[in-house]
CSV table of C-alpha atoms in Angstrom, one decimal:
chain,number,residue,atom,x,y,z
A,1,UNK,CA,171.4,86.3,-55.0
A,2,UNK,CA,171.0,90.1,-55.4
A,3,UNK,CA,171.6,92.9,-53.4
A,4,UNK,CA,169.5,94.3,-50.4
A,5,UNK,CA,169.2,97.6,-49.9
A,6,UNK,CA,168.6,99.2,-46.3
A,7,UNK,CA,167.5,102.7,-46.4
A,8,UNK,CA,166.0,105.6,-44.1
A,9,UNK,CA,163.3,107.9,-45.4
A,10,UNK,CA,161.2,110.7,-44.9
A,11,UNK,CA,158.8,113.2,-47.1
A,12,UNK,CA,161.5,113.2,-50.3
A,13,UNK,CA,161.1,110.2,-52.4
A,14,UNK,CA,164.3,111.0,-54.4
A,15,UNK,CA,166.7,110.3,-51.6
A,16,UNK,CA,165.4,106.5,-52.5
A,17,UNK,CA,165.3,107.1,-56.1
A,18,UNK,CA,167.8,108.9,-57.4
A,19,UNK,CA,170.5,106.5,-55.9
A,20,UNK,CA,168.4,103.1,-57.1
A,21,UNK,CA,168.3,104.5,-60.6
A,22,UNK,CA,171.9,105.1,-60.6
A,23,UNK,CA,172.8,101.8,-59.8
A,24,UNK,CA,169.9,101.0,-62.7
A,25,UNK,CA,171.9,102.6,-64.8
A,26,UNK,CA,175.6,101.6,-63.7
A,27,UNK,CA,174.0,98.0,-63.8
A,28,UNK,CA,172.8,98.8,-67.5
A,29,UNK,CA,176.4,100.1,-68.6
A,30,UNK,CA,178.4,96.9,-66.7
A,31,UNK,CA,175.9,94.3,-68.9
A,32,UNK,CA,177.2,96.6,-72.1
A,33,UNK,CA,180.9,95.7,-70.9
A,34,UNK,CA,181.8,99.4,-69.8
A,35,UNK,CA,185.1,98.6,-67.7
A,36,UNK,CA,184.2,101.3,-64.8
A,37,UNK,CA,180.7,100.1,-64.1
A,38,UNK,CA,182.3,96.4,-64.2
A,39,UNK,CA,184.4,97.8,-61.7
A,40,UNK,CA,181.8,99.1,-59.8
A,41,UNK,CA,180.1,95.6,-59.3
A,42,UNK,CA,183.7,93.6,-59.3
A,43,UNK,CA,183.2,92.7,-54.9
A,44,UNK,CA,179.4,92.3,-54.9
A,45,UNK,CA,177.8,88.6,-54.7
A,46,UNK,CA,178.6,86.0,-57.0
A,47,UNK,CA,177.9,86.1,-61.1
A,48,UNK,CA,174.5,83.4,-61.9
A,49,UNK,CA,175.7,82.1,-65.2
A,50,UNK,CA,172.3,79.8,-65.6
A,51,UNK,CA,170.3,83.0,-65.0
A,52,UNK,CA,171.9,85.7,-66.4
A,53,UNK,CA,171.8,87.6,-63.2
A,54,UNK,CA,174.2,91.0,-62.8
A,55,UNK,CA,176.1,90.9,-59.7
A,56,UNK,CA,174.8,93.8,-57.7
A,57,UNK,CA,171.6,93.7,-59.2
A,58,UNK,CA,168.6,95.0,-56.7
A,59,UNK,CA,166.8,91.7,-54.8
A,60,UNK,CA,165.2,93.6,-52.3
A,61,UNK,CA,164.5,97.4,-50.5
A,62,UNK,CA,163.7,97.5,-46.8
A,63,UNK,CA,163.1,101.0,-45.9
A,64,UNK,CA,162.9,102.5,-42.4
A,65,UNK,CA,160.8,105.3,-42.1
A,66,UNK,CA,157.3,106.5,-39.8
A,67,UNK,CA,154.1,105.6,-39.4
A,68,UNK,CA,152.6,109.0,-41.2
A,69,UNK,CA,154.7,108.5,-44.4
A,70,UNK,CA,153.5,105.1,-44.3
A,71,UNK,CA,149.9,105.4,-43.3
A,72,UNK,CA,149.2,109.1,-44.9
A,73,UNK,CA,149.6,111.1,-48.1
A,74,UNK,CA,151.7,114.3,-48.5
A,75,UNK,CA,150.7,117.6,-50.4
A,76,UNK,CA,154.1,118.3,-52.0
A,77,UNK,CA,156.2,121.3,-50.5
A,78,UNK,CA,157.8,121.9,-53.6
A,79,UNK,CA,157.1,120.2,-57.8
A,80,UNK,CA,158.6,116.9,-57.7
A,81,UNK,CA,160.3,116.6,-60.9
A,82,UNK,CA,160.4,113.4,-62.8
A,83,UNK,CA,161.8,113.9,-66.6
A,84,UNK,CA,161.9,110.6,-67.3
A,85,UNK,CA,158.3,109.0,-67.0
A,86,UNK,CA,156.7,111.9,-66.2
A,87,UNK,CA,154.8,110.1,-62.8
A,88,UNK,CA,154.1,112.7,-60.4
A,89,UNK,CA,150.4,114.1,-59.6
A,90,UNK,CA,149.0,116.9,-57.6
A,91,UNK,CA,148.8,115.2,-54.0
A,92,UNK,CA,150.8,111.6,-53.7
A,93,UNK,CA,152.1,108.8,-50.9
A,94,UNK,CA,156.0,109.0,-50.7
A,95,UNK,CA,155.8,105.0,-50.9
A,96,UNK,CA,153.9,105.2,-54.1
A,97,UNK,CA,155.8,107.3,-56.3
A,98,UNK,CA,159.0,105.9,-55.3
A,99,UNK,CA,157.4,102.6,-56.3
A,100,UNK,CA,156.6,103.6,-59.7
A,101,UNK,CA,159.9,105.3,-60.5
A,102,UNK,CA,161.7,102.1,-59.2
A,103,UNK,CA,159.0,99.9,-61.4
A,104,UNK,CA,159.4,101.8,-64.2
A,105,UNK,CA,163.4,102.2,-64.3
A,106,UNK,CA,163.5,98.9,-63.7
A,107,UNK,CA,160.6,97.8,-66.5
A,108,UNK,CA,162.7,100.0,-68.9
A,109,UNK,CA,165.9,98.8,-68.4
A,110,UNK,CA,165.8,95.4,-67.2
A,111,UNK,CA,162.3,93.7,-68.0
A,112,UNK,CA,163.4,90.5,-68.1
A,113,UNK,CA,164.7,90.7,-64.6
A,114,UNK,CA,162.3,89.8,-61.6
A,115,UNK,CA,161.1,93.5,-59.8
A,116,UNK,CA,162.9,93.9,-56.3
A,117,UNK,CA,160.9,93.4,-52.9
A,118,UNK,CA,160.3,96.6,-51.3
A,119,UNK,CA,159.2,96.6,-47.7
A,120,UNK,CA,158.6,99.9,-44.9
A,121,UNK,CA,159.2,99.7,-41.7
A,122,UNK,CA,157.7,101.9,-38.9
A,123,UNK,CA,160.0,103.0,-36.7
A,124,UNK,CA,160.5,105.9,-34.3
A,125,UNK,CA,162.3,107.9,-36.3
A,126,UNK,CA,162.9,110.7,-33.5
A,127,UNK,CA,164.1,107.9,-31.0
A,128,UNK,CA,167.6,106.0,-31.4
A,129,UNK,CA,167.0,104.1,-28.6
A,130,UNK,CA,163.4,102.0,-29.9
A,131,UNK,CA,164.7,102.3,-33.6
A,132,UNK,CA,167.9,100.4,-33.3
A,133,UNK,CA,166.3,97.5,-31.9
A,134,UNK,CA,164.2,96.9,-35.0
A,135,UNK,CA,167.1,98.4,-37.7
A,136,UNK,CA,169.4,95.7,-35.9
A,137,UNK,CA,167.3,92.7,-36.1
A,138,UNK,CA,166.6,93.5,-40.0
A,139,UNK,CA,170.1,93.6,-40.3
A,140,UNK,CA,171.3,90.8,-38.4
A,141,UNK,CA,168.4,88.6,-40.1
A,142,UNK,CA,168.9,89.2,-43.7
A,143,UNK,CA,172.7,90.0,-43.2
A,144,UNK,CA,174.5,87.8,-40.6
A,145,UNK,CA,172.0,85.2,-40.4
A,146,UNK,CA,170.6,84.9,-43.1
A,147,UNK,CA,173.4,85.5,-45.9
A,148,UNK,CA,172.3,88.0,-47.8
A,149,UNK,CA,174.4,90.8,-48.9
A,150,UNK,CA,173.3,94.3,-47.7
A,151,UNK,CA,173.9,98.1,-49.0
A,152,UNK,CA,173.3,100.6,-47.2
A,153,UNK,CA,171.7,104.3,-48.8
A,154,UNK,CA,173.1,106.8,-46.3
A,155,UNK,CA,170.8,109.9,-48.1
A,156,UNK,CA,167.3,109.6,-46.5
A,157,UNK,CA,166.4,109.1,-43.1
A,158,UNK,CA,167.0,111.4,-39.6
A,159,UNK,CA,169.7,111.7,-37.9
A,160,UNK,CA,168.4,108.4,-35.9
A,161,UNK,CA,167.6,106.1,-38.3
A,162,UNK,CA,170.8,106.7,-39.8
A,163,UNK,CA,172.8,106.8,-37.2
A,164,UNK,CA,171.0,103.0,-35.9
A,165,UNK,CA,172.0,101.7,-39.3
A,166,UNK,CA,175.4,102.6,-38.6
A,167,UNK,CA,175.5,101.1,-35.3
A,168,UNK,CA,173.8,98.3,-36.8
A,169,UNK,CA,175.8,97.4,-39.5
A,170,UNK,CA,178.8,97.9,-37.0
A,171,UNK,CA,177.7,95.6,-34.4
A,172,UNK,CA,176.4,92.6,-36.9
A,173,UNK,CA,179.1,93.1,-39.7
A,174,UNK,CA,176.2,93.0,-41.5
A,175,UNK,CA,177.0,95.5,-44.1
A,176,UNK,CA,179.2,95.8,-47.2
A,177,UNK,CA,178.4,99.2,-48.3
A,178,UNK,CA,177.4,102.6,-47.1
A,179,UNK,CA,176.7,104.6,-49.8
A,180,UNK,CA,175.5,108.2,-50.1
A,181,UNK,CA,174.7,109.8,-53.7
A,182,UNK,CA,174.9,113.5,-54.1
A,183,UNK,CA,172.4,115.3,-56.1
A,184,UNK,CA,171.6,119.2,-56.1
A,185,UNK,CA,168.1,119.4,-56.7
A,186,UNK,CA,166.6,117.4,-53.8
A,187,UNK,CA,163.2,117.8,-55.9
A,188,UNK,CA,164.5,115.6,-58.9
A,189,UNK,CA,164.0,111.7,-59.1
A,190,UNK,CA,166.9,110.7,-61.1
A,191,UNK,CA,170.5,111.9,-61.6
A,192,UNK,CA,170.1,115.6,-63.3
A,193,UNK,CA,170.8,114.0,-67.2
A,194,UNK,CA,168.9,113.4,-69.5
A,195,UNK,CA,166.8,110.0,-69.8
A,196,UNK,CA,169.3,107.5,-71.4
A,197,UNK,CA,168.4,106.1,-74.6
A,198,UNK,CA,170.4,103.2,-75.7
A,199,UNK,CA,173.9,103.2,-74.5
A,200,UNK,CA,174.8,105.3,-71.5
A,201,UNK,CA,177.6,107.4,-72.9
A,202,UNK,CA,180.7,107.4,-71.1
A,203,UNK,CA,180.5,110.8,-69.8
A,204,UNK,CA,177.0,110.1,-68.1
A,205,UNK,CA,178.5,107.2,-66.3
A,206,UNK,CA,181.6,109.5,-65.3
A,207,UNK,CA,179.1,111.8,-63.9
A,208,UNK,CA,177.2,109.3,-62.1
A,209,UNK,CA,180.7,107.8,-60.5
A,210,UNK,CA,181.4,111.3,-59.2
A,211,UNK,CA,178.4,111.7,-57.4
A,212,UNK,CA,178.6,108.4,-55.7
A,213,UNK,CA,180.4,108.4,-52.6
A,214,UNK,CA,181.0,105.1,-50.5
A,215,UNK,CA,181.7,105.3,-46.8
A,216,UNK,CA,184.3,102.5,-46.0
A,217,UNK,CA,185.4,104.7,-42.9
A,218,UNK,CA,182.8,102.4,-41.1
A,219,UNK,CA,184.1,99.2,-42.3
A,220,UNK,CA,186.3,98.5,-39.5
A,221,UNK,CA,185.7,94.8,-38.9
A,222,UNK,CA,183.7,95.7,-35.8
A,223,UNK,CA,181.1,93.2,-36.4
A,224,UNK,CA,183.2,90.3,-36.0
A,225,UNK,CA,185.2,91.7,-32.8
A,226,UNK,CA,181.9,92.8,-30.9
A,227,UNK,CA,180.3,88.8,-31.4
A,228,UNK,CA,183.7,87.8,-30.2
A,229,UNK,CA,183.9,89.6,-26.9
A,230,UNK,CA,179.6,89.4,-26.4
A,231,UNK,CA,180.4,85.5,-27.0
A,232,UNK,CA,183.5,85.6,-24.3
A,233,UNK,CA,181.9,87.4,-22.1
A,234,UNK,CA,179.1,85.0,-21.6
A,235,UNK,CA,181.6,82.0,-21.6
A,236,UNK,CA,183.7,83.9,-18.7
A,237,UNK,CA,180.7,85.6,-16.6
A,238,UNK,CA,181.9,89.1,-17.4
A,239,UNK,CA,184.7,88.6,-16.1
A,240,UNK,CA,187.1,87.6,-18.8
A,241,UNK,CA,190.8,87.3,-18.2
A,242,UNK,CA,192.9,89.9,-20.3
A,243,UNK,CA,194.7,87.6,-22.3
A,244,UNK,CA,192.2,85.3,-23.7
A,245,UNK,CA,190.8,88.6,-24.9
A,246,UNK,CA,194.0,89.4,-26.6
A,247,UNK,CA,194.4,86.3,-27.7
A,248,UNK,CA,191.3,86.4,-29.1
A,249,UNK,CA,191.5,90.3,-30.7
A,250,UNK,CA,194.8,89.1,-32.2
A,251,UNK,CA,193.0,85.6,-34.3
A,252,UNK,CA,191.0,88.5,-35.5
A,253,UNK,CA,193.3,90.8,-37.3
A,254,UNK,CA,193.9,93.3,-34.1
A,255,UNK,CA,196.9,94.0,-32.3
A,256,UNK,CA,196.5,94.8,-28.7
A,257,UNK,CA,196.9,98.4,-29.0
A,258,UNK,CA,193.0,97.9,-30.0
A,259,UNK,CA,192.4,97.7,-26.5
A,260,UNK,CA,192.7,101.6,-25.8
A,261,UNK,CA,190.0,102.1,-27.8
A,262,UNK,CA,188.0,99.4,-27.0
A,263,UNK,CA,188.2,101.0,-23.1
A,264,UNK,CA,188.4,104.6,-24.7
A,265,UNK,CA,184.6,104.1,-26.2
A,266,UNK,CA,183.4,102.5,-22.8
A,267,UNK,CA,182.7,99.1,-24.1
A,268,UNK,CA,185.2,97.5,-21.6
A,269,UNK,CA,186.6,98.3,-18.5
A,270,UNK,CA,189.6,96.6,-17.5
A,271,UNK,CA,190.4,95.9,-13.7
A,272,UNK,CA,193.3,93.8,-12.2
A,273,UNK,CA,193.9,92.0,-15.7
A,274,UNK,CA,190.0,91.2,-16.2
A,275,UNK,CA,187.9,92.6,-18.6
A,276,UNK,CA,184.6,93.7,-17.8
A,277,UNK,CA,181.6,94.9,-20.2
A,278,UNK,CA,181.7,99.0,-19.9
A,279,UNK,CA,178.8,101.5,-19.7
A,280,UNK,CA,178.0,101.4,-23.9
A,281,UNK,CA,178.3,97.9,-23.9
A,282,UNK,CA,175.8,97.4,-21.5
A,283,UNK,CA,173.9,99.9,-23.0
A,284,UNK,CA,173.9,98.4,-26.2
A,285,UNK,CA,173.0,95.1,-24.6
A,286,UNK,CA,169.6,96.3,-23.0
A,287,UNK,CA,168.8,98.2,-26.3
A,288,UNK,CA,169.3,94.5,-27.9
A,289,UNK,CA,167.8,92.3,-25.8
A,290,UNK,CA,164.2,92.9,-25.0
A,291,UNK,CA,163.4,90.5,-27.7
A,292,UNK,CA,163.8,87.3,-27.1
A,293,UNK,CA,162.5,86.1,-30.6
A,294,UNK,CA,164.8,87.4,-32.5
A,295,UNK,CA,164.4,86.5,-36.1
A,296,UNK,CA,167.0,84.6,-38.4
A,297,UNK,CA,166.4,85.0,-41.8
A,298,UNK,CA,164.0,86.5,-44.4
A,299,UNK,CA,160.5,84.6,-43.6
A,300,UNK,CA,161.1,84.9,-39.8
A,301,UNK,CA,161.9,88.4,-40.1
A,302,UNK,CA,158.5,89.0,-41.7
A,303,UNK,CA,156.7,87.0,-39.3
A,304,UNK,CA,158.6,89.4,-36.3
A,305,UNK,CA,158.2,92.3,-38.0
A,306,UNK,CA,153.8,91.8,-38.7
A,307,UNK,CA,153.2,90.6,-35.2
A,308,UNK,CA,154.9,93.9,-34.0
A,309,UNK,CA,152.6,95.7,-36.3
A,310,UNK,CA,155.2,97.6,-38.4
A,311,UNK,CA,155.6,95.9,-41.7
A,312,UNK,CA,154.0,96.8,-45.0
A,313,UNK,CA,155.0,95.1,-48.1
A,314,UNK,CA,154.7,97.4,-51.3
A,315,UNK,CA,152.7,95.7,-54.5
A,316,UNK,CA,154.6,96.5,-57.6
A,317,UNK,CA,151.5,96.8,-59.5
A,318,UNK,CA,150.2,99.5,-61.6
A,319,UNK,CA,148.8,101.5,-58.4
A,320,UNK,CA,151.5,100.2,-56.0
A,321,UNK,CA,149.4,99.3,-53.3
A,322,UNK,CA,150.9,99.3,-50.2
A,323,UNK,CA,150.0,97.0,-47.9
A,324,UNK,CA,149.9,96.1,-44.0
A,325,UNK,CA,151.5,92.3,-44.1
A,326,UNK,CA,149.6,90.4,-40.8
A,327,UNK,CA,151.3,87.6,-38.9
């Protein structure tokens, strides 16, 4: 299995692009034996010695973004600048061009390889509340339930959508990496280098390591504590003596001091040595529950996500045609 990437977007393709390509290329320079891009892959998935399939390698793209980037072309605020296979016309989709720089990176450096799945998702992207919902059960279907490992590109995306894949991947445990990649020019496709030929040389992939920046200040464990106390919570009516929890907080990792800021964020309230669910638990909960078909794994979460309306699967032909899947 591969990697799945979950990522925000808006009108700037590159905020998809430019980090892909870089893991393109770190991929490209760990297959060559470079000991830092080795390094940079060491914790992701498991090695396919019958296939010949990189760990980390790109299985999949599911992108949250709106309707109008979906449905809609752009006339482009600024030149779009793509050095490397020259792609970019006069008046083009965001979907589309992202496509064919992904298609083409990938056709360059890895033909051999199968092309990763990329799917959009329409979402609200103004609203946190009716965006979590569906960034949640993406991430809880292909992640938790269904097994398959998830990054997640910090770079494109508002404020919301970021901020529900955050909450997301916190709530499901979902997620093993938050990533954000920092390039200057927000109009370039790539990393600002030149378009490797060959072997990367080891100063590229320096430079490409320095503008990567993982988040692991999310990476609490949260996941697993918040499906413990929803799980006891249910068992004990909302009402859920003190010391089961500890008990409970302690099998996972926590000490008891966790408790302060358990009842410091509001997600419990604890009354006479019961523990109660607080204002953003419940919160969360009614966010999370209006569906009561949630899906489970890949194929279910296409089926839930067409009969909603908001899925389009993205053909990695030579126009990458972008199309509305249908339940």
């Amino acid at each position: 299995m591969g990697v799945w990437h979950i990522s925000g977007l808006g009108i700037s393709p590159g905020a998809l692009t430019v980090p892909t390509s870089s893991i393109y290329l770190l991929l490209k320079a760990a297959e060559e034996g470079e000991a830092k891009a080795c390094e940079f892959f060491e914790t992701s998935g498991e090695w396919r010695q019958k296939e010949g399939i990189l760990r980390g390698f790109p299985e999949g793209i599911v992108i949250f973004t709106s309707r109008e980037v979906v449905e809609k072309k752009f006339s482009r605020r600024s030149d779009l600048k793509d050095r490397w296979f020259k792609n970019t016309g006069k008046e083009i989709s965001v979907p589309r061009v992202a496509c064919k720089f992904i298609r083409d990176i990938h056709r360059e450096l890895f033909d051999q390889y199968d092309l990763p799945k990329i799917y959009y998702l329409a979402v609200d992207y103004q609203d946190f509340k009716k965006a979590l919902p569906v960034i949640y059960h993406t991430v809880n279907a292909l992640g938790t339930k269904g097994g398959k490992e998830l990054w997640a590109n910090m770079v494109g995306g508002t404020n919301q959508i970021n901020a529900s894949i955050l909450t997301a991947g916190s709530l499901s445990g979902a997620i093993s990496r938050y990533y954000y990649y920092f390039e200057q020019d927000i109009d370039l496709l790539h990393p600002d280098l030149e378009k490797p030929k060959g072997r990367l040389p080891k100063g590229q992939i320096d430079l490409l390591l320095s503008k990567w920046f993982q988040l692991p200040i999310f990476d609490f464990g949260w996941g697993e504590v918040s499906n413990t106390i929803n799980s006891l919570m249910e068992q004990y009516n909302n009402a859920l003596p003190l010391e089961v929890l500890k008990e409970e907080l302690e099998k996972t990792g926590m000490k008891s001091q966790y408790l302060a800021k358990l009842t410091g964020s509001r997600l419990i309230v604890i009354e006479n040595n019961l523990v109660r669910p607080g204002a953003d638990l419940n919160h969360l909960r009614s966010l999370l529950s209006g569906d009561s078909n949630s899906p489970n794994n890949l194929s279910s979460w296409k089926k839930w996500a067409a009969e909603k309306g908001i899925l389009w699967q993205q053909e990695m032909d030579q126009n990458c045609t972008l199309k509305k899947v249908f339940p």
